[in-house]
Tab-separated table of C-alpha atoms in Angstrom:
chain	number	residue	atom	x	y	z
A	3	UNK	CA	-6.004	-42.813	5.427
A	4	UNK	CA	-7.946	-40.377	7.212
A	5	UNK	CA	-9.138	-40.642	10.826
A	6	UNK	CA	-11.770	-38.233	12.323
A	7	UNK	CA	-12.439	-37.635	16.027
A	8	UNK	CA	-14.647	-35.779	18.215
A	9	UNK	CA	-12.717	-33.077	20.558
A	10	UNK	CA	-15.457	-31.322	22.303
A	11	UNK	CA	-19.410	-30.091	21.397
A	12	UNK	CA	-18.897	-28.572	18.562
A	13	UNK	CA	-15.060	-29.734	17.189
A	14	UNK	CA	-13.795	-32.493	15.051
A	15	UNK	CA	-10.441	-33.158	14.085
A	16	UNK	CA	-9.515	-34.937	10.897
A	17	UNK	CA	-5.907	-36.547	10.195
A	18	UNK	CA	-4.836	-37.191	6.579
A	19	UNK	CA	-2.032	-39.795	6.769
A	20	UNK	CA	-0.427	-40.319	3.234
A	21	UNK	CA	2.894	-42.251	2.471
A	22	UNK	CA	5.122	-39.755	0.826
A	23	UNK	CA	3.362	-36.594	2.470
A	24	UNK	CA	3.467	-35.137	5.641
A	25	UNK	CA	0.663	-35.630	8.408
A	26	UNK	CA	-2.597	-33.122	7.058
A	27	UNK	CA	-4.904	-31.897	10.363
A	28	UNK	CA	-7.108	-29.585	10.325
A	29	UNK	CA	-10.045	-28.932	13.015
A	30	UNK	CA	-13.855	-28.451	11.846
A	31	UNK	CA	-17.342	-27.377	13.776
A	32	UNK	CA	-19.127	-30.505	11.957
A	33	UNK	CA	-18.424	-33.955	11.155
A	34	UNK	CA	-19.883	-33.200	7.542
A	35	UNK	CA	-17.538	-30.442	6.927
A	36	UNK	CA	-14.205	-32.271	8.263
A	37	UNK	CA	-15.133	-35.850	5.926
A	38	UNK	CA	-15.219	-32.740	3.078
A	39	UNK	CA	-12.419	-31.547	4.149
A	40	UNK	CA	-10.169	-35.345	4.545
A	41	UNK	CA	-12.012	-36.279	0.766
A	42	UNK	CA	-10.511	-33.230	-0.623
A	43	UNK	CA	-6.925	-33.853	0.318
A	44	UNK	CA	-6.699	-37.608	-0.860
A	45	UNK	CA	-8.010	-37.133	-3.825
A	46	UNK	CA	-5.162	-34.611	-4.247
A	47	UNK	CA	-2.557	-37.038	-3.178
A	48	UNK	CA	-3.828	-39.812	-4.648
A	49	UNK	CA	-3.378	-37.390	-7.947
A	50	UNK	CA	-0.228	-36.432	-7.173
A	51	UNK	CA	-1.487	-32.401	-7.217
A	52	UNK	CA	-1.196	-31.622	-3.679
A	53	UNK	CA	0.102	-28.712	-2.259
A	54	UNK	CA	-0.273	-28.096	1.650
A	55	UNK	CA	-2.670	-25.129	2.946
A	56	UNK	CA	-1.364	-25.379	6.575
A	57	UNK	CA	0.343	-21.961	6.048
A	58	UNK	CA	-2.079	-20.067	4.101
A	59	UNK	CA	-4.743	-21.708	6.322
A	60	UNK	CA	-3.376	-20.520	9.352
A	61	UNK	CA	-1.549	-17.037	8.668
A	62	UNK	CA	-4.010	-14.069	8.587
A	63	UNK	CA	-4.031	-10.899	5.873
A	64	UNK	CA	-3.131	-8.576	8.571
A	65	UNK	CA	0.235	-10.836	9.550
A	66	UNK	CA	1.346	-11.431	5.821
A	67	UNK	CA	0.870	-7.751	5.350
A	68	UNK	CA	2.939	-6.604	8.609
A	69	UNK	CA	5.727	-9.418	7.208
A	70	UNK	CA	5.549	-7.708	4.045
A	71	UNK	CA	6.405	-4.390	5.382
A	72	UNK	CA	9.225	-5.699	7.168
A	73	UNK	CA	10.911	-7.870	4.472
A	74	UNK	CA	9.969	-6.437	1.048
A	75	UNK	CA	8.018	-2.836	1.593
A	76	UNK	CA	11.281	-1.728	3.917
A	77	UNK	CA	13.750	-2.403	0.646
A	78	UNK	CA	12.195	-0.476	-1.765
A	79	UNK	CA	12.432	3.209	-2.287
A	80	UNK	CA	8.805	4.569	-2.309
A	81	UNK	CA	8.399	2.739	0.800
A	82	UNK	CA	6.316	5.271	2.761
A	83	UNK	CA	3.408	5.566	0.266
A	84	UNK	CA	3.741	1.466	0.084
A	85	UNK	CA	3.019	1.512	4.168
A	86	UNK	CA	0.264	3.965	3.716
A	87	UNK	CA	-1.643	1.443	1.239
A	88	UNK	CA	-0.941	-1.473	3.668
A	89	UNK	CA	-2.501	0.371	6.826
A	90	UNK	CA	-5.440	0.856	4.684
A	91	UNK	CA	-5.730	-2.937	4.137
A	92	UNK	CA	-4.514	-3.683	7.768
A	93	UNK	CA	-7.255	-1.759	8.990
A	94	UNK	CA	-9.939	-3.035	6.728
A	95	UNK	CA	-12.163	-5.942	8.369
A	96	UNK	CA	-10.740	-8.418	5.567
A	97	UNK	CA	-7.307	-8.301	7.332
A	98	UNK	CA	-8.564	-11.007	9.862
A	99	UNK	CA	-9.615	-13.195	7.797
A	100	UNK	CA	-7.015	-16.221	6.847
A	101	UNK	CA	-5.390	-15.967	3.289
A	102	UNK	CA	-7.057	-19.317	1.996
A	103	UNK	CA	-10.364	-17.865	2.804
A	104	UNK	CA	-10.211	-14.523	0.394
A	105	UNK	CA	-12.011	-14.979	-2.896
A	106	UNK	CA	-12.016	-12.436	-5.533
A	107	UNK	CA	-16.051	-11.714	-4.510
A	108	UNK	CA	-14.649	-10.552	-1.182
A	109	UNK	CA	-12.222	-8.255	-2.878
A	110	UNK	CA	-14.698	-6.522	-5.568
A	111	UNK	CA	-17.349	-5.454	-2.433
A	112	UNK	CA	-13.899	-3.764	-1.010
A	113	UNK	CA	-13.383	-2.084	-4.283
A	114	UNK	CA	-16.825	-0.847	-5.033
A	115	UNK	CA	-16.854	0.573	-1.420
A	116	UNK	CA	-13.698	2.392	-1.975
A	117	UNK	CA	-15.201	3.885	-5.025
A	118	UNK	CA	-18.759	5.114	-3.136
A	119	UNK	CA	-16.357	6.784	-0.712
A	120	UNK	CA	-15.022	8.819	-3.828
A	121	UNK	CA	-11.398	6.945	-3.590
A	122	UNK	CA	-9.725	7.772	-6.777
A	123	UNK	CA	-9.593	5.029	-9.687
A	124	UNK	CA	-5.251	5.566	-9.048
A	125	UNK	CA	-5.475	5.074	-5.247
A	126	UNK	CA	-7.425	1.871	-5.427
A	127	UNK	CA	-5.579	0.267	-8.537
A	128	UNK	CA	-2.303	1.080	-6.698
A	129	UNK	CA	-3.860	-0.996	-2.873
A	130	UNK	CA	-4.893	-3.639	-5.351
A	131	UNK	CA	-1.432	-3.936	-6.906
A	132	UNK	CA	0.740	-4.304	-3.557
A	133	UNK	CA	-2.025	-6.820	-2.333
A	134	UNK	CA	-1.751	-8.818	-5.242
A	135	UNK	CA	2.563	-8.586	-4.261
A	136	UNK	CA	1.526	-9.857	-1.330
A	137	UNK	CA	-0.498	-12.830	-2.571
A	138	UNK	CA	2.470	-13.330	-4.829
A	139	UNK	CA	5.290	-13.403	-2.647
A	140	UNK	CA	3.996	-15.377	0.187
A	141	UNK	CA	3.417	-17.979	-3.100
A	142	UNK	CA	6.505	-18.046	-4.100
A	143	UNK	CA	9.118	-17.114	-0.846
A	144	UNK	CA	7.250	-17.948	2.215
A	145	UNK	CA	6.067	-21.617	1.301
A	146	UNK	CA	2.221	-21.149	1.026
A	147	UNK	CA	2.534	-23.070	-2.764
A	148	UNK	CA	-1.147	-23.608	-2.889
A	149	UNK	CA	-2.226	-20.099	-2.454
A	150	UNK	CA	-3.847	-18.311	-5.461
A	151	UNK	CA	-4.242	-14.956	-6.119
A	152	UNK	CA	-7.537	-13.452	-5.674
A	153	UNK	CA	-6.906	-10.385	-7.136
A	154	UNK	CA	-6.636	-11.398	-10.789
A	155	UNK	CA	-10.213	-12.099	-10.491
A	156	UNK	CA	-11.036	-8.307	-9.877
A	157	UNK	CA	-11.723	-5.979	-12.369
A	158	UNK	CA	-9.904	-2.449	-11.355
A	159	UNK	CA	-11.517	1.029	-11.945
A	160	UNK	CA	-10.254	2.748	-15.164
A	161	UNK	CA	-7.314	5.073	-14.488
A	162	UNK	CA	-7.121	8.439	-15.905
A	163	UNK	CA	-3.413	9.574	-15.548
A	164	UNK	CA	-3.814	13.024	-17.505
A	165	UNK	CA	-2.479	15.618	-15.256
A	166	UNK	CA	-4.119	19.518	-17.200
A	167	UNK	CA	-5.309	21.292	-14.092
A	168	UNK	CA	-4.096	24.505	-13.408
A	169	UNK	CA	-3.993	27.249	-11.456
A	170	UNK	CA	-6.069	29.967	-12.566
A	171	UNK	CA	-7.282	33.371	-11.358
A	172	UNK	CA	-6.561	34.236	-7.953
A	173	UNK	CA	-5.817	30.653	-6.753
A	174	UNK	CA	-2.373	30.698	-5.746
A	175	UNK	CA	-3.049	33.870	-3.675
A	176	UNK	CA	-5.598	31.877	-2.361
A	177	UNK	CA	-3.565	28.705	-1.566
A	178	UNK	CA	-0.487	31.084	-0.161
A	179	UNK	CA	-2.394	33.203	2.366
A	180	UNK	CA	-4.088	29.646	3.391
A	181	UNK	CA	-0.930	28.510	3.880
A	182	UNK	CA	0.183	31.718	6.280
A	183	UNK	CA	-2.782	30.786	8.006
A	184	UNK	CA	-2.528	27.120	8.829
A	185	UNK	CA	1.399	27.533	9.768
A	186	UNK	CA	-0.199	30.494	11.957
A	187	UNK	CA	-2.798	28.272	13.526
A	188	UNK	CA	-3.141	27.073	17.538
A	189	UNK	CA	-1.009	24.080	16.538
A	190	UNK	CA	1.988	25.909	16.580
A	191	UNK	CA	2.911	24.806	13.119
A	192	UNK	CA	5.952	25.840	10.772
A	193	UNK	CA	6.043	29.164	10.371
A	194	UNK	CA	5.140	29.006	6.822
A	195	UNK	CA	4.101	26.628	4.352
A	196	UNK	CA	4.017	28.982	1.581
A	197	UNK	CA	7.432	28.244	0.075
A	198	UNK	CA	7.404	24.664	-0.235
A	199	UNK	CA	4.028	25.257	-1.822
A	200	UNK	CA	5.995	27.465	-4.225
A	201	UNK	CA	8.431	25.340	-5.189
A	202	UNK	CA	6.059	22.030	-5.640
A	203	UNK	CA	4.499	24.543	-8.423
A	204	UNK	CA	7.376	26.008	-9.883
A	205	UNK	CA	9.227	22.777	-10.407
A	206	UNK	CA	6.472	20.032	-10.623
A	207	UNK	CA	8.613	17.379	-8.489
A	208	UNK	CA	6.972	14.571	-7.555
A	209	UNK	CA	6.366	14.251	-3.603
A	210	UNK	CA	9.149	11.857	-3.059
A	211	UNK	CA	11.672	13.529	-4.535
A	212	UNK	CA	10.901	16.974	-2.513
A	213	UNK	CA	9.984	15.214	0.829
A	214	UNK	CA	14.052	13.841	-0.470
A	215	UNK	CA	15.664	16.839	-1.232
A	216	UNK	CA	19.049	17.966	0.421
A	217	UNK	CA	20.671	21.263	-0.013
A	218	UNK	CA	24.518	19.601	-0.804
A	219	UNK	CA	22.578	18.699	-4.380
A	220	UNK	CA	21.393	22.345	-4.862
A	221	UNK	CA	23.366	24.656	-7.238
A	222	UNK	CA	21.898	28.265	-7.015
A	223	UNK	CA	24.973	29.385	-9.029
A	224	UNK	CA	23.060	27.242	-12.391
A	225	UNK	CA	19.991	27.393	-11.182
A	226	UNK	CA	19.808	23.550	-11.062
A	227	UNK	CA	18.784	20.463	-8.379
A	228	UNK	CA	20.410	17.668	-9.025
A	229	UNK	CA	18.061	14.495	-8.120
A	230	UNK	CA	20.478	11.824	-7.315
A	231	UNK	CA	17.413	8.689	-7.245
A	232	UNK	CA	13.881	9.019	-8.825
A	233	UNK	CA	11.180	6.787	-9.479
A	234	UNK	CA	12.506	5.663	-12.721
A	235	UNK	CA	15.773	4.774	-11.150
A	236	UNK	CA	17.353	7.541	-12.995
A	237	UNK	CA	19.091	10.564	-11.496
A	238	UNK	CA	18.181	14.088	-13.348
A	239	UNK	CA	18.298	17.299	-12.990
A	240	UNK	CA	15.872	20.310	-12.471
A	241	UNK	CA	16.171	23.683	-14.292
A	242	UNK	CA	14.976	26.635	-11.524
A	243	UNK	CA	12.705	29.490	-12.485
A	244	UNK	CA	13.747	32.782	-10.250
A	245	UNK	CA	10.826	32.041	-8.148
A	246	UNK	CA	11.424	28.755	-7.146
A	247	UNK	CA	15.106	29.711	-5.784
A	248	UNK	CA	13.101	32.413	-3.806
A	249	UNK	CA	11.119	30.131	-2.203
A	250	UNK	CA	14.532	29.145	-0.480
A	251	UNK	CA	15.606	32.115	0.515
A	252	UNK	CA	15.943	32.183	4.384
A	253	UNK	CA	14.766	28.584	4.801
A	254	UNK	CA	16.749	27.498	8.060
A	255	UNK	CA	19.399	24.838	7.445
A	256	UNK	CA	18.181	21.616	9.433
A	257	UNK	CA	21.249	18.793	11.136
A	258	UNK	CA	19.980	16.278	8.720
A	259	UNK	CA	20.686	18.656	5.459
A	260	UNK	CA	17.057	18.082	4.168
A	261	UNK	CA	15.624	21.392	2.665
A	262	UNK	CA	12.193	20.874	3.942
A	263	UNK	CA	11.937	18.012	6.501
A	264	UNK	CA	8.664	16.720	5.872
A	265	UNK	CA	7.067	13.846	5.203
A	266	UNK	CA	5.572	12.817	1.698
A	267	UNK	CA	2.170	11.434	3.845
A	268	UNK	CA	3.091	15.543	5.124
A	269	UNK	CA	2.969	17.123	2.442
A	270	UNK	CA	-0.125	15.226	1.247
A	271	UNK	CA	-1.779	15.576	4.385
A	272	UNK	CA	-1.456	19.683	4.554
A	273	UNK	CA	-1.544	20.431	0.721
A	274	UNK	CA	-5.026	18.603	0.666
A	275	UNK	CA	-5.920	21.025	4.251
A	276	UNK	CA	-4.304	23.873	2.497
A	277	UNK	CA	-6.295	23.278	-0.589
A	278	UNK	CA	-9.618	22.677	1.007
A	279	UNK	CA	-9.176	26.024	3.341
A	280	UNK	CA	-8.553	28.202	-0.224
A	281	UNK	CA	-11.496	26.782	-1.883
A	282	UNK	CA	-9.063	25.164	-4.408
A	283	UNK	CA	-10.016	21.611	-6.035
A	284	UNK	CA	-9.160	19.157	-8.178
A	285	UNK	CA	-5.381	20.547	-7.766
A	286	UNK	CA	-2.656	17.960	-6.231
A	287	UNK	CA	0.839	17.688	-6.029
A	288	UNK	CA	2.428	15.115	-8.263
């Protein structure tokens, strides 16, 4: 059933030919390797177990991640946080390598590396959760049937979700005038990150749902934002203190009717600037 054939110095190409089962080829550097290789598959179809690898064997991390993006990341709501998680794998040395070919050892030496570069136990759980997607929907929607899941076999840092810090002292003078001063800086930033600083405090919204808000669901009348979409898939709505509705005052409308206009990868990126400039840590937005 198999036929093996020398296609150069170092190349040799086996050919699986099984009634009932489509044509199996697969090129190896050895002889040894691609009689491994034809054993393997026969005994699978003479079991009646086989499942072909052509498409895991041939479709790297990097190219099921960027197809992820585009048909499942790009449909769900927290999409940009999801795209910051897959340019960390993408630009990990792993993506390269062909799905078949990542083992569960592979994916522990990423994870302890992530933790001796002081990644938080959340941040590395949540990379490790939409890889694992990944794994699981090029299983079951993009015909790689014989593709397992490596990371079931990795054990994930413990997660400590308590959120008690506080400001205390003079730290939110701190944080405020280091906000004048980055928006001051020779970037030419926004004139002042200050308020949106305030209002992350005041109300404790999540990222998302500030980077998301729009002044048509403001009521300054009742004191109340109305969040039409949050992570729970519920809409609620936010009592505001005095100060928080101060924060607003003067804020320039923008054409697209968002209240702040940034990013939630923005406001992550300056609050953690903002925070290291005021001396400030172990303090994050939600």
């Amino acid at each position: 059933m198999a036929t093996i054939r020398k296609r150069g110095d170092r190349q040799w190409e086996v050919r699986v030919r099984k009634r009932g089962y489509p044509i199996q080829s697969k090129t190896f550097e050895t002889k040894a390797r691609a009689e491994g290789w034809a054993r393997e598959i026969e005994s699978e179809m003479d079991r009646g177990v086989f499942l072909s690898r052509a498409e895991a064997e041939n479709t790297t991390l990097r190219e099921a991640l960027q197809r992820y993006e585009s048909e499942v990341t790009a449909r769900k709501r927290g999409r940009e946080s999801e795209r910051c998680a897959l340019k960390a794998w993408r630009r990990h040395v792993i993506a390269s390598r062909v799905l078949f070919r990542i083992r569960g050892q592979d994916l522990a030496l990423i994870r302890d590396e992530w933790v001796k570069r002081g990644f938080k136990a959340g941040t590395i759980v949540r990379r490790f959760a939409i890889l694992s997607h990944v794994f699981t929907v090029a299983r079951r929607e993009w015909g790689m049937e014989s593709l397992g899941n490596p990371i079931r076999d990795v054990r994930m840092p413990r997660v400590d979700n308590a959120r008690d810090r506080r400001l205390q002292g003079d730290e939110l003078a701190r944080l405020l005038a280091a906000a004048k001063t980055y928006a001051a800086g020779p970037a030419q930033r926004v004139s002042d990150i200050g308020p949106p600083i305030t209002w992350a405090i005041e109300t404790a919204m999540r990222r998302s749902e500030i980077a998301a808000m729009r002044w048509e669901h403001l009521d300054r009348d009742a004191g109340v934002l109305f969040i039409p979409i949050t992570k729970s898939g519920k809409s609620r709505r936010i009592p505001l203190s005095s100060r928080a509705l101060a924060a607003l005052d003067g804020r320039p409308r923008r054409s697209d009717n968002l209240v702040w206009g940034s990013s939630v990868s923005g406001i992550t990126a300056v609050f953690r600037k903002v925070c290291a400039a005021a001396g400030v840590k172990w303090f994050a937005v939600p």
